[in-house]
Amino acid sequence: MIKYLIKRLLMLPVILLFLSMLIFSLVMFLSPYERLAVFIPNADAVGSSIPFDELVSKYGLDKPFYVQYWDWIQRVAHGNLGWSPSARMPVADALKRYFPATVELMMMGGLIVFAGGIYLGTKSATNHNKFFDQAARVATTIGVSLPEFIFGLLLLVFFYGILGVLPPGQMSAWAEDVVYLGTFRHYTGFLLMDSLLNGELYIFWDVLKHLILPALAYSIGLLSVMQRIVRSSLLETLKKDFVTTARAKGLAESVVIKKHARRNSLLPVITISGSMVAKMLGGAAIVETVFNYHGMGMFIVVAAQGLDFPAILGSSLLIGVIIVVTNLVVDILYTILDPTVTLE
Amino acid sequence: MEKLKQFFKNPLGVTGFILILFWLIVALFAPVIAPSHSNNSPYMIERIGFSSLPVPPSEEAPFGLTSGGYNIFYGIVWGSRTAFRVGLIVVSSTLVIGVLLGGVGSFIGGALDNIIMRITDLVMSFPFLIAVIIMSIVLGKGIDKLIIALILFGWRNYARVMRSEVLSIKERDFVSAAYSLGMNRIRIFLVHIVPNSIFSVFVLASLDIGTMVLISASLSFIGVGAEPGYADWGQMINFSRNWLLGTIDNPMIYWYTYFYPSIAIFSFVMGWTLMGDTLRDVLDPKMVKR
């Protein structure tokens, strides 16, 4: 087990190296001039007075792939991810600022997906082919087919447009005034945590209110997937002998389901949680754009629209790290929960 | 035939089939349903006037006009062609790539299999949506470029599924029998391995058509997909973003700008999801009892 862990941890930098090469080579499809243009605001207005060729060779944009890659990776190793023109700050600072917001969104969404999926899946399996199960089947089919941005827009129209509650954005204007004031200390970068640590309960409540709709919007599809997985896995487990034994012992049905059957059917949930994290990171790009929520997803979208490749490279690298680490954690969790799985 | 009968006995499957049939007819008869009146490419949404405010449904434009005078009805009818094009081209190409990579890799085994699977892992270790966003930025705007971007990263699931199928099929007795009869490996692969392992890939494909259309709509929505004015459902929802909340006294005043395109995407994707789910139930005997 420990040997396996060390092996996996040693593989981590290798995977990241290849991933960074893949992403870097994608960006290299752009011509040197296109990559330069990002750094020259109002290029059209200034016109021909810009010494494009000189600048391209000055920053080494026309050098071969491996030279540019090596330069870039060296800078990354020193924590320098470059300057992001679209965010008007260094990429590292931008990520520090936007990433926590996305994590908060993902945690909120994850809570809905896992808690909701397991609860509803159990309910479907225990009411197999009865009304609840059939209704859930229809609902999950709709959930899988409903794009995040459409669901998000509908939520926005209904809750904000018609009911006038749960506005878009990250927080209200008055909360922003407080948060960016000097006296508000940013301990963790996570707004929910920081507002609690600063004792600003009103801000905590305000931020939470802004989180609900985006979290709902992008968990709907994953919630449907999770519900189906839990349902079919639990149905399978309920047929096993040990469940019959538990029932024969005279245990209450709720104990049989919750303590015996459900625990043994949650392995597929662990298996899929790795790919769920990847899907959530992707979904964040769409949902954050819909709700004008300033997180990493929106940062990537804005950067992409502005051909801001330092920002794209930096955030891709961060995403790569998160996913590789998540997959490692999932694999380890797997061995802990299922004694029949051994890692070599 | 038996399977086909089973498919059409399932009400959900039939609903999906009808939805897809409906959109297929709309796509095929687009020039009749919504004739183009301009000299531009028919795939550019017809504009009636250039009003900056949306115009409610009228005789001329049954679903109304969105800001800029774009005819919503026209966009939806021609957008169905875009949806089919994206879905079918992307899924058929990724399917072939995935089946070949995953199938050949695991059939031959050894170092080749290892290399292919490591590449697949690498591609899988990155969110699909973000990879496609980056790629379509690099390639530039346009639905064709979006299709290329989707193909470049879309094959990974097929490769994985195909690989695991082939791994079990190639150990079967009939494959050994074919070897002992002296068949060559290419023939065994094409005649025995592929037809016996491709069903689960097909199920994945029918679910994927919906997903790919959904993703391309999402990308058009955030403005990195189709070029402005192109008949694409995601883009039409993007047009409606500024009109979502209506006016203060009537929040629903511009409902038609987002209602019709949303229904179009939703029903199209749901059609494929229902068909895929039913196909899986019918083709996979293990799933039937659930």
XYZ file of C-alpha atoms in Angstrom:
634
model
C 0.000 0.000 0.000
C 2.708 2.479 1.001
C 4.850 1.337 -1.881
C 1.922 1.954 -4.220
C 1.342 5.369 -2.727
C 4.941 6.393 -3.253
C 4.808 5.120 -6.811
C 1.680 7.116 -7.521
C 3.094 10.248 -5.917
C 6.233 9.928 -8.029
C 4.076 9.619 -11.139
C 2.288 12.871 -10.306
C 4.934 15.280 -11.641
C 5.333 13.129 -14.748
C 1.634 13.294 -15.557
C 1.588 17.019 -14.913
C 4.596 17.500 -17.163
C 2.861 15.718 -20.034
C -0.373 17.543 -19.379
C 1.398 20.911 -19.419
C 3.069 19.923 -22.697
C -0.295 19.031 -24.178
C -1.855 22.332 -23.163
C 1.187 24.331 -24.165
C 1.288 22.727 -27.585
C -2.374 23.620 -28.107
C -1.585 27.277 -27.542
C 1.415 27.045 -29.858
C -0.995 26.557 -32.755
C -1.513 30.309 -32.613
C 0.959 32.344 -34.612
C 3.572 34.387 -32.675
C 1.793 37.568 -33.739
C -1.526 36.438 -32.375
C 0.106 35.582 -29.074
C 1.833 38.951 -29.014
C -1.283 40.930 -29.860
C -2.838 40.140 -26.476
C -0.267 42.303 -24.774
C -0.771 45.314 -26.993
C -3.975 47.122 -26.126
C -5.479 49.232 -28.912
C -3.196 47.674 -31.495
C -5.508 48.958 -34.227
C -5.342 52.532 -32.985
C -1.580 52.640 -32.655
C -1.279 50.972 -36.012
C 1.879 50.356 -37.942
C 4.155 52.136 -35.464
C 4.387 48.952 -33.382
C 7.606 47.051 -34.121
C 5.879 43.652 -34.239
C 8.821 41.690 -35.615
C 11.185 43.175 -33.047
C 8.841 42.338 -30.182
C 8.286 38.793 -31.409
C 12.003 38.094 -31.416
C 12.581 40.014 -28.179
C 10.174 37.758 -26.277
C 11.310 34.680 -28.152
C 7.849 33.960 -29.550
C 9.295 32.600 -32.807
C 11.693 30.158 -31.166
C 11.128 26.414 -31.543
C 8.518 24.700 -29.389
C 10.879 23.085 -26.895
C 12.763 26.318 -26.202
C 9.579 28.229 -25.481
C 8.192 25.360 -23.455
C 11.383 25.142 -21.408
C 11.327 28.899 -20.732
C 7.711 28.700 -19.692
C 8.078 25.681 -17.431
C 11.087 27.285 -15.721
C 9.060 30.364 -14.937
C 6.183 28.216 -13.704
C 8.569 26.362 -11.411
C 9.425 29.697 -9.851
C 5.758 30.451 -9.324
C 5.587 32.924 -12.181
C 2.620 32.117 -14.372
C 2.855 35.314 -16.387
C 0.656 38.359 -16.767
C -3.018 38.075 -17.624
C -4.143 40.946 -19.838
C -7.830 40.090 -19.477
C -7.750 40.192 -15.659
C -5.148 42.985 -15.597
C -3.090 41.217 -12.949
C -0.555 38.397 -12.731
C -2.129 35.015 -13.454
C -1.080 33.661 -10.062
C -2.858 36.533 -8.290
C -5.934 36.102 -10.445
C -6.100 32.389 -9.624
C -5.632 33.112 -5.919
C -8.552 35.476 -6.124
C -10.935 33.499 -8.339
C -10.208 29.907 -7.458
C -11.640 29.949 -3.893
C -14.956 31.208 -5.252
C -15.127 28.233 -7.607
C -14.225 25.846 -4.792
C -17.071 27.237 -2.710
C -19.413 26.709 -5.626
C -18.150 23.166 -6.160
C -18.534 22.285 -2.494
C -22.061 23.595 -2.450
C -22.827 21.726 -5.695
C -21.094 18.601 -4.405
C -23.220 18.682 -1.285
C -26.370 18.773 -3.408
C -25.125 16.020 -5.719
C -23.911 13.580 -3.083
C -26.459 14.123 -0.316
C -29.343 14.512 -2.752
C -28.225 11.711 -5.045
C -27.736 9.194 -2.263
C -31.004 10.123 -0.546
C -33.106 10.068 -3.707
C -31.349 6.980 -5.064
C -32.082 5.084 -1.858
C -35.678 6.194 -1.951
C -36.035 5.033 -5.554
C -34.484 1.643 -4.842
C -36.615 0.980 -1.787
C -39.733 1.983 -3.733
C -38.670 0.001 -6.782
C -41.102 0.477 -9.700
C -43.590 2.273 -7.481
C -44.752 5.826 -8.048
C -41.716 7.557 -6.549
C -39.320 5.471 -8.606
C -41.183 6.163 -11.852
C -41.419 9.877 -11.101
C -37.703 9.961 -10.287
C -36.956 8.180 -13.554
C -38.766 10.855 -15.524
C -37.137 13.618 -13.474
C -33.613 12.265 -13.960
C -34.159 11.909 -17.706
C -35.123 15.563 -17.806
C -32.199 16.442 -15.546
C -29.686 14.730 -17.809
C -31.073 16.437 -20.926
C -31.346 19.934 -19.512
C -28.225 21.970 -20.314
C -26.746 23.795 -17.339
C -27.035 27.179 -18.957
C -30.685 26.772 -19.832
C -31.558 25.518 -16.375
C -29.516 28.376 -14.899
C -31.316 30.950 -17.019
C -34.697 29.508 -16.070
C -33.777 29.623 -12.386
C -32.643 33.207 -12.826
C -35.874 34.198 -14.561
C -38.028 32.518 -11.946
C -36.255 33.372 -8.695
C -34.802 36.747 -9.582
C -37.033 38.005 -12.379
C -40.399 36.929 -11.018
C -39.962 36.362 -7.287
C -37.259 38.986 -6.823
C -35.105 36.848 -4.521
C -31.671 35.203 -5.002
C -29.930 37.707 -7.312
C -27.020 36.870 -9.656
C -23.415 37.851 -8.969
C -21.217 36.903 -6.058
C -22.569 39.234 -3.389
C -24.643 42.375 -3.078
C -23.075 45.768 -3.682
C -23.214 46.706 -0.006
C -21.415 43.478 0.936
C -18.736 44.195 -1.654
C -18.153 47.577 -0.019
C -17.464 45.853 3.278
C -15.393 42.996 1.868
C -12.972 45.213 -0.040
C -12.606 47.595 2.893
C -9.279 47.527 4.719
C -10.758 46.271 7.970
C -12.074 43.029 6.414
C -9.322 40.438 6.801
C -8.977 37.802 4.059
C -7.773 34.861 6.141
C -8.469 32.025 3.752
C -9.681 33.624 0.524
C -12.938 31.715 0.897
C -15.643 34.316 1.330
C -17.925 32.120 3.406
C -15.123 31.281 5.840
C -13.744 34.796 5.937
C -17.077 36.410 6.642
C -17.574 34.032 9.569
C -14.054 34.647 10.869
C -14.644 38.379 10.629
C -17.901 37.956 12.493
C -19.909 39.423 9.597
C -22.918 37.145 9.639
C -24.885 39.326 7.241
C -22.201 38.932 4.614
C -22.090 35.197 5.181
C -25.820 35.027 4.576
C -25.576 37.267 1.528
C -22.804 35.203 -0.076
C -24.662 32.005 0.676
C -27.789 33.364 -0.981
C -25.809 34.140 -4.134
C -24.372 30.622 -4.132
C -27.643 28.694 -4.087
C -28.801 29.210 -7.677
C -25.487 28.567 -9.461
C -24.892 25.500 -7.289
C -28.349 24.199 -8.148
C -27.898 24.959 -11.836
C -24.810 22.913 -12.253
C -25.621 20.084 -9.952
C -28.872 19.132 -11.667
C -27.265 16.953 -14.344
C -24.804 15.303 -11.971
C -27.521 14.809 -9.367
C -29.514 12.851 -11.934
C -26.514 10.698 -12.790
C -25.779 10.090 -9.110
C -29.374 9.170 -8.360
C -29.347 6.548 -11.101
C -26.052 5.079 -9.950
C -27.078 4.798 -6.307
C -30.412 3.336 -7.294
C -29.077 0.571 -9.507
C -26.213 -0.267 -7.163
C -28.532 -0.491 -4.156
C -31.018 -2.627 -6.078
C -28.190 -5.016 -6.824
C -27.074 -5.123 -3.201
C -30.586 -5.674 -1.874
C -30.630 -9.036 -3.651
C -27.536 -10.259 -1.809
C -27.676 -12.951 0.854
C -26.339 -10.832 3.671
C -29.289 -8.486 3.300
C -31.670 -11.428 3.605
C -29.734 -12.535 6.690
C -30.033 -9.091 8.224
C -33.767 -9.115 7.588
C -34.053 -12.654 8.963
C -32.379 -11.499 12.158
C -35.407 -9.299 12.621
C -33.649 -5.970 12.111
C -35.838 -3.023 11.300
C -36.065 -2.356 7.563
C -34.494 1.100 7.937
C -31.497 -0.416 9.701
C -31.156 -3.072 7.008
C -31.183 -0.430 4.289
C -29.058 2.230 5.932
C -26.513 0.172 7.857
C -26.199 -2.975 5.771
C -27.264 -2.491 2.185
C -26.531 1.144 1.441
C -23.033 1.137 2.889
C -22.134 -1.745 0.665
C -23.522 -0.135 -2.441
C -21.687 3.162 -2.254
C -18.524 1.988 -4.031
C -19.723 3.115 -7.485
C -20.328 6.527 -5.925
C -16.664 6.747 -4.973
C -15.633 5.527 -8.421
C -17.566 8.221 -10.196
C -16.668 11.063 -7.842
C -13.350 11.571 -9.621
C -14.989 12.243 -12.969
C -17.643 14.332 -11.201
C -14.971 16.760 -10.039
C -13.754 17.107 -13.633
C -17.299 17.688 -14.866
C -17.916 20.274 -12.175
C -14.799 22.209 -13.109
C -15.987 22.268 -16.699
C -19.547 23.125 -15.750
C -18.295 25.987 -13.601
C -17.187 27.786 -16.776
C -20.748 27.818 -18.096
C -22.647 28.385 -14.873
C -20.385 31.149 -13.630
C -20.882 32.945 -16.932
C -24.662 32.659 -16.639
C -24.734 34.000 -13.095
C -21.938 36.526 -13.540
C -20.173 34.801 -10.658
C -16.513 35.782 -10.559
C -14.803 32.434 -10.200
C -12.180 30.541 -12.116
C -14.643 29.273 -14.711
C -15.614 32.763 -15.761
C -11.961 33.778 -15.632
C -11.190 31.047 -18.170
C -14.086 32.020 -20.425
C -13.108 35.690 -20.421
C -9.478 34.753 -20.996
C -10.436 32.463 -23.856
C -12.512 35.131 -25.561
C -9.581 37.538 -25.306
C -6.953 34.994 -26.459
C -5.266 35.537 -23.105
C -3.043 32.487 -23.259
C -1.004 32.988 -20.061
C -4.256 32.881 -18.124
C -5.433 29.790 -20.001
C -2.155 27.963 -19.449
C -2.047 28.871 -15.767
C -5.605 27.841 -14.995
C -5.300 24.663 -17.058
C -2.273 23.687 -15.046
C -4.155 24.270 -11.806
C -7.088 22.212 -13.081
C -4.715 19.435 -14.098
C -3.200 19.337 -10.619
C -6.638 19.200 -8.991
C -7.823 16.352 -11.188
C -4.694 14.250 -10.876
C -4.746 14.633 -7.091
C -8.478 13.871 -6.950
C -7.966 10.664 -8.905
C -5.231 9.621 -6.512
C -7.450 10.290 -3.499
C -10.301 8.325 -5.113
C -8.049 5.334 -5.711
C -6.829 5.373 -2.122
C -10.346 5.752 -0.741
C -11.333 2.805 -2.854
C -8.862 0.449 -1.169
C -9.876 1.660 2.265
C -13.576 1.083 1.611
C -13.368 -2.140 -0.340
C -11.036 -4.706 1.215
C -11.203 -6.899 -1.874
C -9.439 -4.265 -3.969
C -5.683 -4.401 -3.634
C -3.336 -1.964 -5.279
C -0.166 -3.197 -6.803
C -35.866 -7.924 -34.912
C -36.829 -9.103 -31.447
C -34.757 -6.278 -29.985
C -36.394 -3.767 -32.279
C -39.824 -4.902 -31.115
C -38.694 -4.561 -27.530
C -37.452 -1.068 -28.268
C -40.777 0.051 -29.670
C -42.701 -1.493 -26.775
C -40.948 0.888 -24.387
C -42.954 4.144 -24.156
C -39.851 6.165 -23.272
C -37.989 4.818 -26.267
C -40.886 5.610 -28.567
C -41.116 9.151 -27.186
C -37.424 9.636 -27.911
C -37.815 8.214 -31.382
C -40.727 10.545 -32.156
C -38.808 13.584 -30.917
C -35.823 12.759 -33.105
C -38.088 11.973 -36.070
C -39.764 15.362 -35.618
C -36.431 17.211 -35.670
C -35.220 15.127 -38.588
C -38.248 16.193 -40.631
C -37.751 19.817 -39.615
C -34.094 19.631 -40.619
C -34.790 17.933 -43.958
C -37.563 20.314 -44.941
C -35.968 23.480 -43.568
C -35.993 25.231 -46.976
C -39.745 24.574 -47.223
C -40.676 25.391 -43.643
C -38.602 28.554 -43.404
C -37.566 29.662 -46.902
C -34.600 31.964 -47.091
C -35.341 35.365 -48.633
C -31.840 36.745 -48.868
C -28.812 36.021 -50.994
C -26.711 35.109 -47.967
C -26.042 31.550 -46.931
C -29.333 30.059 -45.668
C -27.541 29.154 -42.439
C -27.289 32.805 -41.458
C -30.396 33.676 -39.454
C -32.821 35.793 -41.416
C -33.145 39.362 -40.162
C -36.365 41.331 -40.364
C -35.444 44.919 -39.638
C -32.718 45.878 -37.225
C -34.711 46.796 -34.132
C -32.585 46.712 -30.999
C -35.578 45.584 -28.921
C -37.105 42.120 -29.325
C -40.365 42.110 -31.279
C -43.234 39.841 -30.110
C -44.502 37.002 -32.311
C -46.387 38.131 -35.423
C -47.647 36.722 -38.679
C -44.302 37.245 -40.343
C -42.228 35.772 -37.511
C -44.342 33.265 -35.551
C -41.808 33.005 -32.681
C -40.947 36.710 -32.620
C -37.731 38.559 -33.289
C -34.833 38.812 -30.915
C -32.731 41.973 -30.647
C -31.104 42.852 -33.965
C -34.166 41.639 -35.854
C -33.134 37.970 -35.928
C -36.109 35.770 -36.788
C -36.375 33.182 -33.986
C -38.521 30.740 -35.964
C -36.049 30.782 -38.854
C -33.119 30.275 -36.502
C -34.719 27.305 -34.810
C -35.662 25.559 -38.055
C -32.222 25.970 -39.600
C -30.547 25.421 -36.248
C -31.885 21.864 -36.306
C -29.569 21.189 -39.243
C -26.661 22.552 -37.243
C -27.612 20.321 -34.322
C -27.742 17.184 -36.472
C -24.536 18.118 -38.209
C -22.627 18.638 -34.961
C -24.075 15.549 -33.311
C -23.696 13.132 -36.205
C -20.296 14.257 -37.489
C -18.716 14.461 -34.057
C -20.096 11.185 -32.798
C -19.384 9.174 -35.952
C -15.798 10.424 -36.179
C -15.043 10.014 -32.479
C -16.616 6.577 -32.570
C -14.358 5.422 -35.398
C -11.256 6.919 -33.787
C -12.100 5.502 -30.373
C -12.996 2.052 -31.668
C -9.791 1.833 -33.678
C -7.527 3.165 -30.942
C -9.090 1.217 -28.098
C -9.802 -1.893 -30.147
C -6.495 -2.247 -31.964
C -4.578 -1.327 -28.814
C -6.113 -3.991 -26.638
C -6.222 -6.561 -29.464
C -2.507 -6.279 -30.097
C -1.658 -5.524 -26.489
C 1.795 -4.888 -25.133
C 3.541 -1.557 -25.521
C 1.104 -0.177 -28.102
C -1.833 -0.744 -25.762
C 0.092 0.870 -22.938
C 0.950 3.951 -24.952
C -2.602 4.396 -26.236
C -4.060 3.994 -22.775
C -1.606 6.476 -21.250
C -2.578 9.011 -23.905
C -6.242 8.316 -23.185
C -5.627 8.786 -19.470
C -3.886 12.053 -20.174
C -6.779 13.342 -22.262
C -9.230 12.088 -19.648
C -7.434 13.892 -16.860
C -8.679 17.206 -18.177
C -12.223 18.573 -18.190
C -13.673 18.007 -21.648
C -15.458 21.333 -21.759
C -12.379 23.366 -20.900
C -10.218 21.433 -23.351
C -12.736 22.195 -26.085
C -12.908 25.860 -25.079
C -9.128 26.157 -25.413
C -9.083 24.275 -28.697
C -11.858 26.279 -30.312
C -10.086 29.482 -29.301
C -6.940 28.263 -30.989
C -8.810 27.231 -34.130
C -10.967 30.342 -34.309
C -14.698 30.939 -34.583
C -17.054 28.825 -36.618
C -19.138 25.711 -36.259
C -16.731 23.589 -38.339
C -13.850 24.468 -36.063
C -15.965 23.652 -33.059
C -16.667 20.248 -34.585
C -12.928 19.626 -34.992
C -12.314 20.634 -31.377
C -15.025 18.262 -30.161
C -13.622 15.395 -32.235
C -10.082 15.963 -30.967
C -11.097 15.323 -27.372
C -14.299 13.324 -27.746
C -12.906 9.885 -28.630
C -11.586 9.032 -25.197
C -14.695 7.348 -23.791
C -15.076 5.138 -26.845
C -11.457 4.054 -26.603
C -11.921 3.078 -22.977
C -15.183 1.191 -23.451
C -13.958 -0.537 -26.609
C -10.755 -1.583 -24.900
C -12.481 -3.294 -21.997
C -14.908 -5.038 -24.361
C -12.155 -6.310 -26.641
C -10.096 -7.495 -23.682
C -12.831 -9.944 -22.737
C -13.908 -10.875 -26.278
C -10.424 -11.767 -27.468
C -10.158 -14.506 -24.836
C -13.297 -16.264 -26.069
C -13.220 -19.680 -27.667
C -14.491 -18.604 -31.074
C -11.513 -16.276 -31.422
C -9.088 -19.094 -30.654
C -11.015 -21.205 -33.137
C -10.534 -18.553 -35.797
C -6.826 -18.486 -35.066
C -6.543 -22.245 -35.361
C -8.355 -22.064 -38.694
C -5.527 -19.893 -39.878
C -7.371 -16.610 -40.279
C -5.127 -13.600 -40.320
C -5.255 -11.125 -37.466
C -6.742 -8.209 -39.392
C -9.617 -10.391 -40.527
C -10.193 -11.748 -37.021
C -10.237 -8.201 -35.692
C -12.718 -6.933 -38.261
C -14.957 -9.996 -38.553
C -15.003 -11.408 -35.038
C -13.778 -8.858 -32.532
C -15.373 -5.601 -33.678
C -18.937 -6.832 -34.341
C -19.022 -8.605 -30.988
C -17.775 -5.724 -28.918
C -19.359 -2.726 -30.561
C -22.817 -2.736 -28.982
C -21.913 -0.915 -25.816
C -20.093 1.615 -27.974
C -23.294 2.205 -29.928
C -25.268 2.778 -26.758
C -22.679 5.298 -25.641
C -22.875 6.934 -29.068
C -26.617 7.446 -29.007
C -26.325 9.089 -25.603
C -23.356 11.106 -26.829
C -25.155 12.756 -29.746
C -27.300 14.616 -27.252
C -24.305 15.448 -25.075
C -22.249 16.791 -27.963
C -25.097 19.022 -29.137
C -25.491 20.189 -25.571
C -21.796 21.038 -25.281
C -21.652 22.812 -28.617
C -24.720 24.836 -27.585
C -23.004 25.716 -24.302
C -19.931 26.899 -26.163
C -21.962 28.986 -28.589
C -23.731 30.362 -25.561
C -20.514 31.640 -23.963
C -19.502 33.012 -27.345
C -16.702 30.709 -28.470
C -18.684 28.515 -30.867
C -20.626 29.538 -33.951
C -19.964 32.840 -35.692
C -22.438 35.649 -34.894
C -25.732 35.284 -36.732
C -25.229 31.595 -37.560
C -28.308 29.431 -37.039
C -27.325 27.720 -33.812
C -29.593 27.148 -30.823
C -26.927 27.947 -28.242
C -26.230 31.248 -29.889
C -29.934 32.108 -29.939
C -30.024 31.702 -26.188
C -26.971 33.916 -25.992
C -28.934 36.567 -27.913
C -31.703 36.378 -25.330
C -29.458 36.859 -22.294
C -30.010 40.608 -22.084
C -33.793 40.189 -22.260
C -34.171 37.497 -19.626
C -35.407 39.729 -16.874
C -37.777 41.807 -18.996
C -38.863 45.111 -17.558
C -39.547 45.950 -13.927
C -43.332 45.866 -14.267
C -43.384 42.829 -16.549
C -40.488 40.391 -16.033
C -41.923 37.959 -18.609
C -42.340 40.468 -21.425
C -39.598 38.979 -23.634
C -40.371 35.323 -22.847
C -40.274 34.261 -26.509
C -36.569 35.166 -26.854
C -35.447 32.297 -24.621
C -38.480 30.020 -24.476
C -38.388 28.604 -28.026
C -34.628 28.010 -28.316
C -34.600 26.356 -24.862
C -37.411 24.015 -25.849
C -35.567 23.159 -29.063
C -32.301 22.181 -27.337
C -34.068 20.406 -24.524
C -36.335 18.280 -26.717
C -33.502 17.377 -29.079
C -31.163 16.260 -26.308
C -33.939 14.469 -24.463
C -34.861 12.544 -27.604
C -31.366 11.112 -27.833
C -31.156 10.446 -24.101
C -34.411 8.489 -24.152
C -33.342 6.517 -27.214
C -29.942 5.759 -25.690
C -31.394 4.663 -22.369
C -33.887 2.368 -24.053
C -31.245 0.950 -26.376
C -29.098 0.107 -23.384
C -31.977 -1.611 -21.630
C -32.806 -3.607 -24.740
C -29.280 -4.561 -25.736
C -27.899 -5.302 -22.297
C -29.737 -8.291 -20.835
C -28.393 -7.508 -17.376
C -30.097 -4.128 -17.353
C -33.577 -5.354 -18.254
C -34.562 -6.459 -14.802
C -33.899 -3.016 -13.366
